[in-house]
PDB file of C-alpha atoms in Angstrom:
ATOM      1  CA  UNK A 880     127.363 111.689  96.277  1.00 48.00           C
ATOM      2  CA  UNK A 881     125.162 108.463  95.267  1.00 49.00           C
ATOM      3  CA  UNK A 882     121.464 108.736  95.660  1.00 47.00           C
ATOM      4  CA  UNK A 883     120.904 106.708  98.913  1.00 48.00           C
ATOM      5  CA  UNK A 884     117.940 104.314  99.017  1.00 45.00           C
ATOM      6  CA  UNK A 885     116.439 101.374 101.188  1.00 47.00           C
ATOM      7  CA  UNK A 886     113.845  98.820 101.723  1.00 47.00           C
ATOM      8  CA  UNK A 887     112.285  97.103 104.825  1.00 44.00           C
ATOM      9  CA  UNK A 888     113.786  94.368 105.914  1.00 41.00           C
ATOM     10  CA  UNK A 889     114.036  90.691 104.350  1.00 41.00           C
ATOM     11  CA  UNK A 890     110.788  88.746 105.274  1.00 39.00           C
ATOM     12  CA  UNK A 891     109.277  85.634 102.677  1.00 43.00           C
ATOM     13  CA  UNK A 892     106.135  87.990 102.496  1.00 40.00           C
ATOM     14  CA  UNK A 893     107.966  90.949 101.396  1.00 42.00           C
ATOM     15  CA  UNK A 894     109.463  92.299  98.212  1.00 37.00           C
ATOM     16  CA  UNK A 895     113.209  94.752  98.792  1.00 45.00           C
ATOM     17  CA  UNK A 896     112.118  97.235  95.997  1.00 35.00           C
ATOM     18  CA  UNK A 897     113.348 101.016  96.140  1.00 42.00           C
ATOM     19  CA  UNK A 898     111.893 104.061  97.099  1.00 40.00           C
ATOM     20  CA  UNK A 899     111.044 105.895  93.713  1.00 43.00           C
ATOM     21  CA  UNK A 900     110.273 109.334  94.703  1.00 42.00           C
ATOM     22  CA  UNK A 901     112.493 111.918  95.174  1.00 46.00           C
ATOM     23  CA  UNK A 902     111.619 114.999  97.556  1.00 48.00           C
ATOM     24  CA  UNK A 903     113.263 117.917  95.368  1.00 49.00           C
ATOM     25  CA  UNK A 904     110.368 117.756  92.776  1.00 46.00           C
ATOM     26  CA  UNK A 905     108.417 120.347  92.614  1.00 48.00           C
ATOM     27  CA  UNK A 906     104.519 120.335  92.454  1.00 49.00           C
ATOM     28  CA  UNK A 907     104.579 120.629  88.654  1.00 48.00           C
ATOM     29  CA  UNK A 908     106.614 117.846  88.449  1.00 48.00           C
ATOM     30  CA  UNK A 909     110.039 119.786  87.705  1.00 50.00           C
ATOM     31  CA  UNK A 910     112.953 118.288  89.536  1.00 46.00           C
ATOM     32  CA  UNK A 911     114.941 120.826  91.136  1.00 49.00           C
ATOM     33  CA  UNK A 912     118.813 119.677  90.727  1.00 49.00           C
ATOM     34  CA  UNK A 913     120.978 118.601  93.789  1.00 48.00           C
ATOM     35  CA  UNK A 914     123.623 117.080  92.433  1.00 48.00           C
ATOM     36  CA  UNK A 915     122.204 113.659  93.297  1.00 49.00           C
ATOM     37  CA  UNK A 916     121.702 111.935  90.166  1.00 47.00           C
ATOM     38  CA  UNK A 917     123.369 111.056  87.313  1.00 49.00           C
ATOM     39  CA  UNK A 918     124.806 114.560  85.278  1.00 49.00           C
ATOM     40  CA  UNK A 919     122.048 115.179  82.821  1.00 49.00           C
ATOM     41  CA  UNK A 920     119.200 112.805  83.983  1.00 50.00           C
ATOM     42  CA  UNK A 921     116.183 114.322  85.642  1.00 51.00           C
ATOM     43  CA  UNK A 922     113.253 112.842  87.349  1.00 50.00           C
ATOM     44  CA  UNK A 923     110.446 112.377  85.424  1.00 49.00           C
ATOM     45  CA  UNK A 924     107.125 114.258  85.973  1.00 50.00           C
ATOM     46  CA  UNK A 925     104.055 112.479  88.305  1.00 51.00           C
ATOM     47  CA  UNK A 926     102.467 110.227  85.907  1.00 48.00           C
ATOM     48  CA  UNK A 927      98.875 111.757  85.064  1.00 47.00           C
ATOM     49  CA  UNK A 928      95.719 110.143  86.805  1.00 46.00           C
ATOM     50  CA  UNK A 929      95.539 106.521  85.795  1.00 49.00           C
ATOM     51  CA  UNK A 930      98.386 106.500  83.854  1.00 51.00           C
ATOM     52  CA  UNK A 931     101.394 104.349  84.798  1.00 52.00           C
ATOM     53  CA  UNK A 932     105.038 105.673  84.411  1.00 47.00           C
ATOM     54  CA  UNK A 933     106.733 104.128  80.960  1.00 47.00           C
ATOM     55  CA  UNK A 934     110.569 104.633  82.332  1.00 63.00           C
ATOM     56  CA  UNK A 935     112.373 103.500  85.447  1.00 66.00           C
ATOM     57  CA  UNK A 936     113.874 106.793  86.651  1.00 69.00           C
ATOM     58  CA  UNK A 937     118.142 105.748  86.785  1.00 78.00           C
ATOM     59  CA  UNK A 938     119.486 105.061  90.302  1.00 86.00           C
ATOM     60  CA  UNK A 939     123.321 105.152  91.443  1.00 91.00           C
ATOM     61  CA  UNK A 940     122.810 102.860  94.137  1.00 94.00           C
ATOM     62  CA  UNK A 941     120.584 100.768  95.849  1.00 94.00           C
ATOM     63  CA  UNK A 942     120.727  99.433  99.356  1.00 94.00           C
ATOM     64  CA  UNK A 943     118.297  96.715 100.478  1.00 94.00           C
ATOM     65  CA  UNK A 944     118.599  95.782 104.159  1.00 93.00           C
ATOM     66  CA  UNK A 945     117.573  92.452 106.221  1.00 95.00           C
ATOM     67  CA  UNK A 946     117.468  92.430 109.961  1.00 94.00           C
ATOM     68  CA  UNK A 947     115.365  89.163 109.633  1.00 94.00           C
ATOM     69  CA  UNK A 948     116.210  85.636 108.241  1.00 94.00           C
ATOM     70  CA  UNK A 949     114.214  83.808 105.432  1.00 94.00           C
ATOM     71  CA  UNK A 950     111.690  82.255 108.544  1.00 94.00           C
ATOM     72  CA  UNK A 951     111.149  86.071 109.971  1.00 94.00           C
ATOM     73  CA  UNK A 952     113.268  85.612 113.072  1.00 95.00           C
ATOM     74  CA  UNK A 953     116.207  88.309 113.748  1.00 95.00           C
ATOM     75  CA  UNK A 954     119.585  87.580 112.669  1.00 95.00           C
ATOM     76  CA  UNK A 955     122.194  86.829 115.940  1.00 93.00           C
ATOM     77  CA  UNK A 956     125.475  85.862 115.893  1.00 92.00           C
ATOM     78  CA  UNK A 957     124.248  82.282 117.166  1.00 92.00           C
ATOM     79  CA  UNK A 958     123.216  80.328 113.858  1.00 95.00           C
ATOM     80  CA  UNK A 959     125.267  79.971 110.869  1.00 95.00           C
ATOM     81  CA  UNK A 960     123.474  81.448 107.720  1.00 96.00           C
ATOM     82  CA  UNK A 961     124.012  81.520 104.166  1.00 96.00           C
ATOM     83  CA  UNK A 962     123.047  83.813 101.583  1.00 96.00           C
ATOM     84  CA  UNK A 963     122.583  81.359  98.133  1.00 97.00           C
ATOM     85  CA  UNK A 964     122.434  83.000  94.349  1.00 96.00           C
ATOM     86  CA  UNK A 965     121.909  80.630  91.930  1.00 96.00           C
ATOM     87  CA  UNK A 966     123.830  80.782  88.539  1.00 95.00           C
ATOM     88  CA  UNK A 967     123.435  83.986  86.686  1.00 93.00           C
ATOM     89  CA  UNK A 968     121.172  85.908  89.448  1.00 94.00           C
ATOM     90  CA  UNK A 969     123.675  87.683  91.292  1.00 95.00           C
ATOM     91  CA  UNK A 970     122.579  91.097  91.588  1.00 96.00           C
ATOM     92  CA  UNK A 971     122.386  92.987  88.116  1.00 95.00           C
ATOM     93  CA  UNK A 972     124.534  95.933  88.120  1.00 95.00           C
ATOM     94  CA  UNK A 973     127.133  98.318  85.839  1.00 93.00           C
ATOM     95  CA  UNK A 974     129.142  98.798  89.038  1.00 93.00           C
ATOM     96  CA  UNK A 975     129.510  96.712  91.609  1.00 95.00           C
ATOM     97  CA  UNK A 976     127.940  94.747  94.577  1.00 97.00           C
ATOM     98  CA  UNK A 977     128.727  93.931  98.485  1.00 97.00           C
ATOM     99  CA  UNK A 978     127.190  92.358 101.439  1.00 97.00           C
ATOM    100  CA  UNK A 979     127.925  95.150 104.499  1.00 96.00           C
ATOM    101  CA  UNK A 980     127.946  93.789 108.279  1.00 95.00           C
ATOM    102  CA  UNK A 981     126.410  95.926 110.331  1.00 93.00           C
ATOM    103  CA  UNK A 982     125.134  95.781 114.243  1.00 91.00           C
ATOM    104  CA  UNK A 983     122.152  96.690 115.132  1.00 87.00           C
ATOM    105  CA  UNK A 984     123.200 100.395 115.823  1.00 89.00           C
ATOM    106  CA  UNK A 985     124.229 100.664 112.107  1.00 90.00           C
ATOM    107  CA  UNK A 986     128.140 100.368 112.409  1.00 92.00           C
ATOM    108  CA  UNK A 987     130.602  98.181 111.245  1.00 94.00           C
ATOM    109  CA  UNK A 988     131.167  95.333 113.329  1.00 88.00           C
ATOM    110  CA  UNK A 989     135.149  94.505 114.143  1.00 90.00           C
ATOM    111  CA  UNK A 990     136.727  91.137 113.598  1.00 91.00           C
ATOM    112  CA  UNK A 991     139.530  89.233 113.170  1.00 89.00           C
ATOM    113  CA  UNK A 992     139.346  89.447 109.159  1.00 91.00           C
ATOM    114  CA  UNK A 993     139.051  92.749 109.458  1.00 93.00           C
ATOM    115  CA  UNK A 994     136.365  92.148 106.743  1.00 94.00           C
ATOM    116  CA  UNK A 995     133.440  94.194 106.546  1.00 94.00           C
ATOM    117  CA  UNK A 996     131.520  93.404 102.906  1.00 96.00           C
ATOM    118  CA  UNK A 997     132.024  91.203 100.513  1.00 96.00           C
ATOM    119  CA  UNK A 998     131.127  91.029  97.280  1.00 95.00           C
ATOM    120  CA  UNK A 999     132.082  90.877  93.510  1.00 94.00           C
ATOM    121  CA  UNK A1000     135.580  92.107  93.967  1.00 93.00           C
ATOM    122  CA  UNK A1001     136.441  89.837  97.043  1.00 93.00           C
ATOM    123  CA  UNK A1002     137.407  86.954  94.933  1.00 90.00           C
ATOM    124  CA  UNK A1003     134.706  84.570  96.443  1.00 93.00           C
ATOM    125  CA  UNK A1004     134.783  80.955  95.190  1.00 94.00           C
ATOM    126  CA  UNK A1005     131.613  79.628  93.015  1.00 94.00           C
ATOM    127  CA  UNK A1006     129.550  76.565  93.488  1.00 95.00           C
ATOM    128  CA  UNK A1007     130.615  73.745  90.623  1.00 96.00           C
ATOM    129  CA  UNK A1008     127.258  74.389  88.846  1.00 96.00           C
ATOM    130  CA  UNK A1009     127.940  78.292  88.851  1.00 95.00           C
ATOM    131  CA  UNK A1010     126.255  79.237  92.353  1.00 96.00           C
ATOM    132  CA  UNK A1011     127.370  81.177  94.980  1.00 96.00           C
ATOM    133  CA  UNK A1012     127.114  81.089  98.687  1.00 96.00           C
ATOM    134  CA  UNK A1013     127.950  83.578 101.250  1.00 96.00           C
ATOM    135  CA  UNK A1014     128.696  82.130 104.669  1.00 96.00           C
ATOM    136  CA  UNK A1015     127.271  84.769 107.508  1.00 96.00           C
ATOM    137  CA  UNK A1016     128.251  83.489 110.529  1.00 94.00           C
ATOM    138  CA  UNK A1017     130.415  84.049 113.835  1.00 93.00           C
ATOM    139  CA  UNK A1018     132.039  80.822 114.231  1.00 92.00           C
ATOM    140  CA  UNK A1019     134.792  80.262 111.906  1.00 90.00           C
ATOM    141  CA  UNK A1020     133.445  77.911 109.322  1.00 88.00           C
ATOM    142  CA  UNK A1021     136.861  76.748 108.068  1.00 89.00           C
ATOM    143  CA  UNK A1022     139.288  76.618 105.653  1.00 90.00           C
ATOM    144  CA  UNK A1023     137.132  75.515 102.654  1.00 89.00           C
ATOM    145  CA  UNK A1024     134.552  78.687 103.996  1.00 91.00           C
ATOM    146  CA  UNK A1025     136.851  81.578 104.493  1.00 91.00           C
ATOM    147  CA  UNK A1026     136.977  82.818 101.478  1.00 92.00           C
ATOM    148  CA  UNK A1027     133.115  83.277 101.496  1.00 95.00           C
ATOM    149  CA  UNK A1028     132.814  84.393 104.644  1.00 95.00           C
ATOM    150  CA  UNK A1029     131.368  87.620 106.377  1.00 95.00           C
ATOM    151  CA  UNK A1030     131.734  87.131 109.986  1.00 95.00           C
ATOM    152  CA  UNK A1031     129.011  88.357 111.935  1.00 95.00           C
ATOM    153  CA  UNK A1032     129.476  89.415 115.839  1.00 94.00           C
ATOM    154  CA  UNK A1033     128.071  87.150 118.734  1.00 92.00           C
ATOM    155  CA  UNK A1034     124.970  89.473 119.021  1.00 92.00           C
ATOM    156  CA  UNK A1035     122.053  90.890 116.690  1.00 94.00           C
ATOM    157  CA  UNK A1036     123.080  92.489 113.389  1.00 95.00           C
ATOM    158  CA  UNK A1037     122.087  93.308 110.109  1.00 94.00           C
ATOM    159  CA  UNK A1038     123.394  93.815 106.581  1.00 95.00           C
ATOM    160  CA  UNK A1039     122.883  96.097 103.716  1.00 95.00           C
ATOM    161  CA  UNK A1040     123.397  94.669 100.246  1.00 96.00           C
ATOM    162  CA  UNK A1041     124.849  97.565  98.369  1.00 96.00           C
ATOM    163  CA  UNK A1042     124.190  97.673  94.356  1.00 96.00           C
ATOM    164  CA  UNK A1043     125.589 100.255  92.361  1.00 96.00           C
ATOM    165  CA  UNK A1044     124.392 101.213  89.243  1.00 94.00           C
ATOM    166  CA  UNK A1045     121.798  98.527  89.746  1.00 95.00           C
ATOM    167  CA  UNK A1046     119.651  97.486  86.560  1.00 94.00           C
ATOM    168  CA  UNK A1047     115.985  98.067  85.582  1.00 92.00           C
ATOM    169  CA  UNK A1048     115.183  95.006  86.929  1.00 94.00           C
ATOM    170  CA  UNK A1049     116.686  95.734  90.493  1.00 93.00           C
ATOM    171  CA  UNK A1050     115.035  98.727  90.611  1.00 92.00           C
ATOM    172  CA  UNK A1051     111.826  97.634  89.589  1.00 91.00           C
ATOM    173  CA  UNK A1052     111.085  94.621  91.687  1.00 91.00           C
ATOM    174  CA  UNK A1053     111.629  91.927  89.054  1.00 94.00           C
ATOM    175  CA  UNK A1054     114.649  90.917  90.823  1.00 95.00           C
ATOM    176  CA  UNK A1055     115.133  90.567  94.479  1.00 94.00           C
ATOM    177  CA  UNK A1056     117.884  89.526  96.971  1.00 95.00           C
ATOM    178  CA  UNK A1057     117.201  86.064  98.352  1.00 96.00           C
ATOM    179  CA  UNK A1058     116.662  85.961 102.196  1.00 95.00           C
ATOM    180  CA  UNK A1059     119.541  84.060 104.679  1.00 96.00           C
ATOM    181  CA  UNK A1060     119.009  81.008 105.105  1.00 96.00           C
ATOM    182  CA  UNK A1061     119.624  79.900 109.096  1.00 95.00           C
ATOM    183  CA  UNK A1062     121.640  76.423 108.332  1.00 92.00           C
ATOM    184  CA  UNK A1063     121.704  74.868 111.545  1.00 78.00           C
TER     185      UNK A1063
END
């Protein structure tokens, strides 16, 4: 089972960077094995007093969450939204990546897609200069939109953004997901 980690939630003063600490080390910096990590990888010890950490301890998955738009207000099913990478900054992993729909009591949200991510594998269309845009929204945005669409119920939700095998850079902060945009 995939190490499970989150962030707080999408706000243009915050940074989605993941929890780095893992609660089965032991004092003396020994990890005690769960089965939670990649076979063969163990946490490294706590770096000494003043010293930084040299290596970005490996991840199976990350899982930022927003419950907030780019402006800070709570995403409803009211507004349209998009979520915009620009060429060649879709999130870095080995594995692959979704967008998950979720309402605000964490579960999947039904619709008439029965879509509930999208991602790499969902055969989205890209921008002509190499973009992408994901359309969250409620109303149907058409049939130029539907193939980049995650519909979103009529009241509050959220969504995870689910990386696996995410890169360094992921897991260090250097790269972050951008924050929906409200369109309208």
């Amino acid at each position: 089972m995939p190490a499970r980690r989150r962030s707080g939630a999408s706000t243009p003063a915050r940074r989605w960077a993941p929890r780095r600490s893992c609660r089965r080390t032991t004092p003396g910096g020994e990890h005690r094995g769960h089965g939670r990590h990649r076979r063969g990888q163990q946490r490294p010890p706590p770096a000494a007093a003043g010293r930084r950490r040299q290596r970005v301890p490996a991840a199976d998955a990350l899982y930022p969450h927003a419950t907030t738009d780019a402006d800070g207000r709570p995403l409803d099913g009211g507004p349209p939204y998009v979520l915009h990478f620009d060429a060649g900054n879709t999130p870095p992993v080995d594995g692959f990546w979704s967008l998950t729909m979720m309402n605000e009591r964490q579960f999947f949200v039904g619709n008439p897609l029965n879509r509930y991510a999208i991602g790499d594998r969902s055969n989205m269309r890209t921008n002509p200069d190499g973009s992408l845009d994901i359309y969250v929204q409620h109303a149907d945005p058409g049939p130029d939109r539907e193939a980049d669409r995650l519909p979103a119920p009529a009241g509050n939700f959220n969504v995870f953004l689910r990386l696996y095998w995410p890169h360094s850079p992921a897991l260090t902060g250097e790269w972050t997901p951008p924050a929906l945009q409200r369109t309208s």
